[in-house]
Short mmCIF file of C-alpha atoms in Angstrom, two decimals:
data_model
loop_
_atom_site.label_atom_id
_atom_site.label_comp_id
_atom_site.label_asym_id
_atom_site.label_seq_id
_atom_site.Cartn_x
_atom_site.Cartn_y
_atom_site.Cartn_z
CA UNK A 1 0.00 0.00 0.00
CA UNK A 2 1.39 3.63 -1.29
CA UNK A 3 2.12 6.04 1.92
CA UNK A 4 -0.62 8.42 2.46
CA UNK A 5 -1.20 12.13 1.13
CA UNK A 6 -1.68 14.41 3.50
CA UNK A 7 -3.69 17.71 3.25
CA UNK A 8 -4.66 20.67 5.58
CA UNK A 9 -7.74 20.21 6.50
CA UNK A 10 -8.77 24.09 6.66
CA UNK A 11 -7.46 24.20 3.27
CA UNK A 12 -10.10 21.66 1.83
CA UNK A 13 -13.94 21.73 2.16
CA UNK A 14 -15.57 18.20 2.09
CA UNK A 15 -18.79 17.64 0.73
CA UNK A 16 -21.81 15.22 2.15
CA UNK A 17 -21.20 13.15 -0.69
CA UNK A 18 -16.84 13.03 -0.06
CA UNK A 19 -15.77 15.78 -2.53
CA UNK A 20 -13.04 17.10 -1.10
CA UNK A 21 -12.08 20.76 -2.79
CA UNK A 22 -9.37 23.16 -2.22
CA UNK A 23 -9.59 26.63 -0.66
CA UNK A 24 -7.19 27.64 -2.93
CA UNK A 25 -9.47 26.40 -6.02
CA UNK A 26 -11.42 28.95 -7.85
CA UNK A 27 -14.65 27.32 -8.72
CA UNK A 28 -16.23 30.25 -10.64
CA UNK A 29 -20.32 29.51 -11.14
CA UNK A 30 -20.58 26.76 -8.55
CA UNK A 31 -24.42 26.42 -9.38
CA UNK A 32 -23.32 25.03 -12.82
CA UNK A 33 -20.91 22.37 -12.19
CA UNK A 34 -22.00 18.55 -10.60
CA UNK A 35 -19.20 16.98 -8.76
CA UNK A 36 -20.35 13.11 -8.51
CA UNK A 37 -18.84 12.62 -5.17
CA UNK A 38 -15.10 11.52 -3.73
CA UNK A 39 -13.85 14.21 -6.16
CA UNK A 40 -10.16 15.92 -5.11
CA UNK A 41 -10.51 19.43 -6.46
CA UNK A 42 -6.79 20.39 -6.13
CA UNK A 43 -5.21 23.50 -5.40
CA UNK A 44 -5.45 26.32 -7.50
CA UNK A 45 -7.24 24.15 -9.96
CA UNK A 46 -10.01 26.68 -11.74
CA UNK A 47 -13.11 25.34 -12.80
CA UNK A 48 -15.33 28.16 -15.50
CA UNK A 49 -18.66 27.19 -14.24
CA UNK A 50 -19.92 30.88 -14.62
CA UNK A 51 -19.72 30.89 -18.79
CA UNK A 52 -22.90 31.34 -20.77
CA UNK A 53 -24.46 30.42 -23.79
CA UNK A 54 -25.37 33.52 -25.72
CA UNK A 55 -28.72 35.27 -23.68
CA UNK A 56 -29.97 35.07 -19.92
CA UNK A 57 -30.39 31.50 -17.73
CA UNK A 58 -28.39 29.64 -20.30
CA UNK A 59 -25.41 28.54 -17.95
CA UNK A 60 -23.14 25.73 -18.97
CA UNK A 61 -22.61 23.16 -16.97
CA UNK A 62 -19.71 21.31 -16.16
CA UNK A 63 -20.19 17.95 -14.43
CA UNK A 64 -17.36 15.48 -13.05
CA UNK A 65 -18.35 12.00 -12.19
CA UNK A 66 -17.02 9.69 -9.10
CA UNK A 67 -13.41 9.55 -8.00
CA UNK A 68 -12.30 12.30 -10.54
CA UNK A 69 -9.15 13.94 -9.50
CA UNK A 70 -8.42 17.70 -10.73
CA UNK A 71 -4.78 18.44 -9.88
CA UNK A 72 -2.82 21.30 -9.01
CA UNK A 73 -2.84 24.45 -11.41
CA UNK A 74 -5.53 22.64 -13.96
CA UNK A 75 -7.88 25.06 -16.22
CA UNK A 76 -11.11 23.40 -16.92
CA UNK A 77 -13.33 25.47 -19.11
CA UNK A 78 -16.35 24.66 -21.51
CA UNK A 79 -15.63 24.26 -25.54
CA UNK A 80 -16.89 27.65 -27.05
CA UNK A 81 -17.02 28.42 -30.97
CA UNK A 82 -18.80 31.41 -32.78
CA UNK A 83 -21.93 30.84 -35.09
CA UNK A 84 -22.67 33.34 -36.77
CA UNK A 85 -21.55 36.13 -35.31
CA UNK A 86 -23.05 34.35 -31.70
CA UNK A 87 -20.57 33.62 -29.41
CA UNK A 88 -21.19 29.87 -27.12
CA UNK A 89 -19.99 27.87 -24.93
CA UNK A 90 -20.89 24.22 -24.69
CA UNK A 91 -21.73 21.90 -21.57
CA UNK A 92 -18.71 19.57 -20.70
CA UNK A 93 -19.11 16.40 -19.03
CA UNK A 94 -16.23 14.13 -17.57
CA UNK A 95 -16.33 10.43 -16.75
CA UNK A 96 -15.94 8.64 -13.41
CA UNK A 97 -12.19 7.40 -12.21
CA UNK A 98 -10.66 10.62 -14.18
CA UNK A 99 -7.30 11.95 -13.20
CA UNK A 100 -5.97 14.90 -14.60
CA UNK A 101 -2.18 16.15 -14.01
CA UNK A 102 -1.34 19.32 -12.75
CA UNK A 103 -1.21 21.96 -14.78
CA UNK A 104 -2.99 20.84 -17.65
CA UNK A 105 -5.62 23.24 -19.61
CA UNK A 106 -9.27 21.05 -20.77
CA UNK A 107 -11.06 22.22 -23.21
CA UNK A 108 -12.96 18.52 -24.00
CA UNK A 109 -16.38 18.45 -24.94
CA UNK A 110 -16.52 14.79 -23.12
CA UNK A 111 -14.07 12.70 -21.26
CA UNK A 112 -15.15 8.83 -20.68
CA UNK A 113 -14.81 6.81 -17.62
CA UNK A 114 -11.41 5.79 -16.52
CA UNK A 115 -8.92 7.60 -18.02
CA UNK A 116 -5.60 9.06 -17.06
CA UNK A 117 -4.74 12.88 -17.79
CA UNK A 118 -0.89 13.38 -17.55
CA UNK A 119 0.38 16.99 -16.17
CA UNK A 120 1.37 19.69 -18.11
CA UNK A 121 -1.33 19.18 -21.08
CA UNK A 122 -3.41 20.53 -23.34
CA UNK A 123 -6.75 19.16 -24.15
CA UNK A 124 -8.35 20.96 -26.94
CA UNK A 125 -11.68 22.31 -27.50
CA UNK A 126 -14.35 19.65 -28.42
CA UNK A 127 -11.71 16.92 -28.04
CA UNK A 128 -13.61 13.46 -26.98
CA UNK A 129 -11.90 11.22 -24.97
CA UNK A 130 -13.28 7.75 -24.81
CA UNK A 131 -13.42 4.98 -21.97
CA UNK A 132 -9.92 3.83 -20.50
CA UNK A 133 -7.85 6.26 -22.79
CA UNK A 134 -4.38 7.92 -21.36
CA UNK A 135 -2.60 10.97 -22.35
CA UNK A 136 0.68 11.35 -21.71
CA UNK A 137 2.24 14.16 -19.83
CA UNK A 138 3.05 17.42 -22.22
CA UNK A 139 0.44 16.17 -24.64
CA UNK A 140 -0.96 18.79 -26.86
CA UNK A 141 -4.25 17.45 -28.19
CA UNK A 142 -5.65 19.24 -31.02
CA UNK A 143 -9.24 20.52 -31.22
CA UNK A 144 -12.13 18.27 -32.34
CA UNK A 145 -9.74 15.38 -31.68
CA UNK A 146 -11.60 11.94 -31.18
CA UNK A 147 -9.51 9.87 -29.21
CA UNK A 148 -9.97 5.85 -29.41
CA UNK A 149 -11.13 3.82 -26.07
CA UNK A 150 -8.10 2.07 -24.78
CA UNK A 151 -5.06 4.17 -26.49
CA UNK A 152 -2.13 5.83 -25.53
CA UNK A 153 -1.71 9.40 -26.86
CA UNK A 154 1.41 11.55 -26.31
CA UNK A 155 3.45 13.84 -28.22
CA UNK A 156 2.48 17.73 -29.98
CA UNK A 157 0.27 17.24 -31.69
CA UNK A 158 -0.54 14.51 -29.65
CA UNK A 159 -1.08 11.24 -31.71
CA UNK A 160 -1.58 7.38 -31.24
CA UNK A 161 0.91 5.52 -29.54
CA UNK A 162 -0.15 2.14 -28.30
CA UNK A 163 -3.26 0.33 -27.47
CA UNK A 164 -3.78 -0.19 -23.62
CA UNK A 165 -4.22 -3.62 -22.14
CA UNK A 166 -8.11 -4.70 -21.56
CA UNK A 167 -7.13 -4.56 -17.97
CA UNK A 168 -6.79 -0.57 -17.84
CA UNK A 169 -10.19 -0.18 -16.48
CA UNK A 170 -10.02 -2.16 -13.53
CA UNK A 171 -6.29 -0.37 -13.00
CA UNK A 172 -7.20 2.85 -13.10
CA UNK A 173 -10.34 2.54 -10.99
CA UNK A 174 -7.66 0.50 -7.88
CA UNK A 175 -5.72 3.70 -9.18
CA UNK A 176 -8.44 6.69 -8.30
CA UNK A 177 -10.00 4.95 -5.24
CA UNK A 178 -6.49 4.29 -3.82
CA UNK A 179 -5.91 8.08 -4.39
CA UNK A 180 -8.80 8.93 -2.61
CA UNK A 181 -8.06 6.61 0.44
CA UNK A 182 -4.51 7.46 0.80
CA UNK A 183 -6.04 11.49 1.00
CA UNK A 184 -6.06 11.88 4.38
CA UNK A 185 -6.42 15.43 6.63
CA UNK A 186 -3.06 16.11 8.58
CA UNK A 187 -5.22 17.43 11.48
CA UNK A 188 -7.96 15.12 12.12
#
């Protein structure tokens, strides 16, 4: 078993439902993003929940499933594009058993279940990510990028490297639940 992680506990806020988010997070427009629950909202991680669709009461929502982990320094903000002449930005929705490396910028329209963000990257806008995919650290995915279920992308412009093992699902999943145990508050 890895050694634990410890945390300030003044520093993080824990939900009912085990989301455990930094202080030192901006979470702009809480009202429009859905943590699942057992979600590690790093420090200064910034989540856009406060951009709009063109007009009034059209909020985009951002929604992160169970055992996501957002790490240190990581932009998350809705996919926008212009239509004529209208500005919008489009609802994002990640996966359960998601980590994402610190500093990395996502821009993804959807990110599946199980799959492994490295740090420093750069998801671009509209980018899909299927089930049990991993991105390597430094990757620079292009926008409107599709990538496969069960591959390996690394590189700038990121591209295919290998196919992952059938087995990456139940990995990552021992992976992000481990994580979450081995969080533990300093100060109990």
């Amino acid at each position: 078993m890895e050694p634990p992680i410890f945390y300030s506990k003044a520093e993080f806020i824990e939900t009912d439902t085990g989301n455990k988010v930094s202080r030192r997070a901006t979470i702009a427009g809480p009202q429009n993003i859905i943590l699942g629950g057992k979600t590690i909202i790093s420090s200064g991680a910034i989540i856009r929940g406060d951009l709009r669709r063109t007009g009034p009461g059209h909020a985009v929502v951002i929604s992160l499933g169970r055992y996501c982990l957002v790490g240190e320094g990581c932009v998350m903000r809705p996919p926008y594009k212009t239509y004529r002449g209208n500005f919008n930005y489009y609802p994002m929705k990640i996966g359960e058993h998601v980590h994402i490396g610190t500093n990395t910028v996502v821009e993804a329209a959807t990110i599946g279940n199980h799959v492994e963000i490295g740090k420093n990257c750069v998801i671009g806008k509209f980018t899909i990510i299927k089930d049990c995919a991993k991105i390597a650290d430094n990757t620079i995915i292009p926008p409107n990028t599709v990538i496969p279920a069960l591959s390996l992308f690394a590189g700038s412009p990121g591209r295919f490297i290998e196919d992952l093992p059938e087995s990456t699902q139940e990995i990552v999943e021992a992976q992000t639940k481990q994580y979450y145990t081995r969080f533990q508050p300093l100060d109990r």
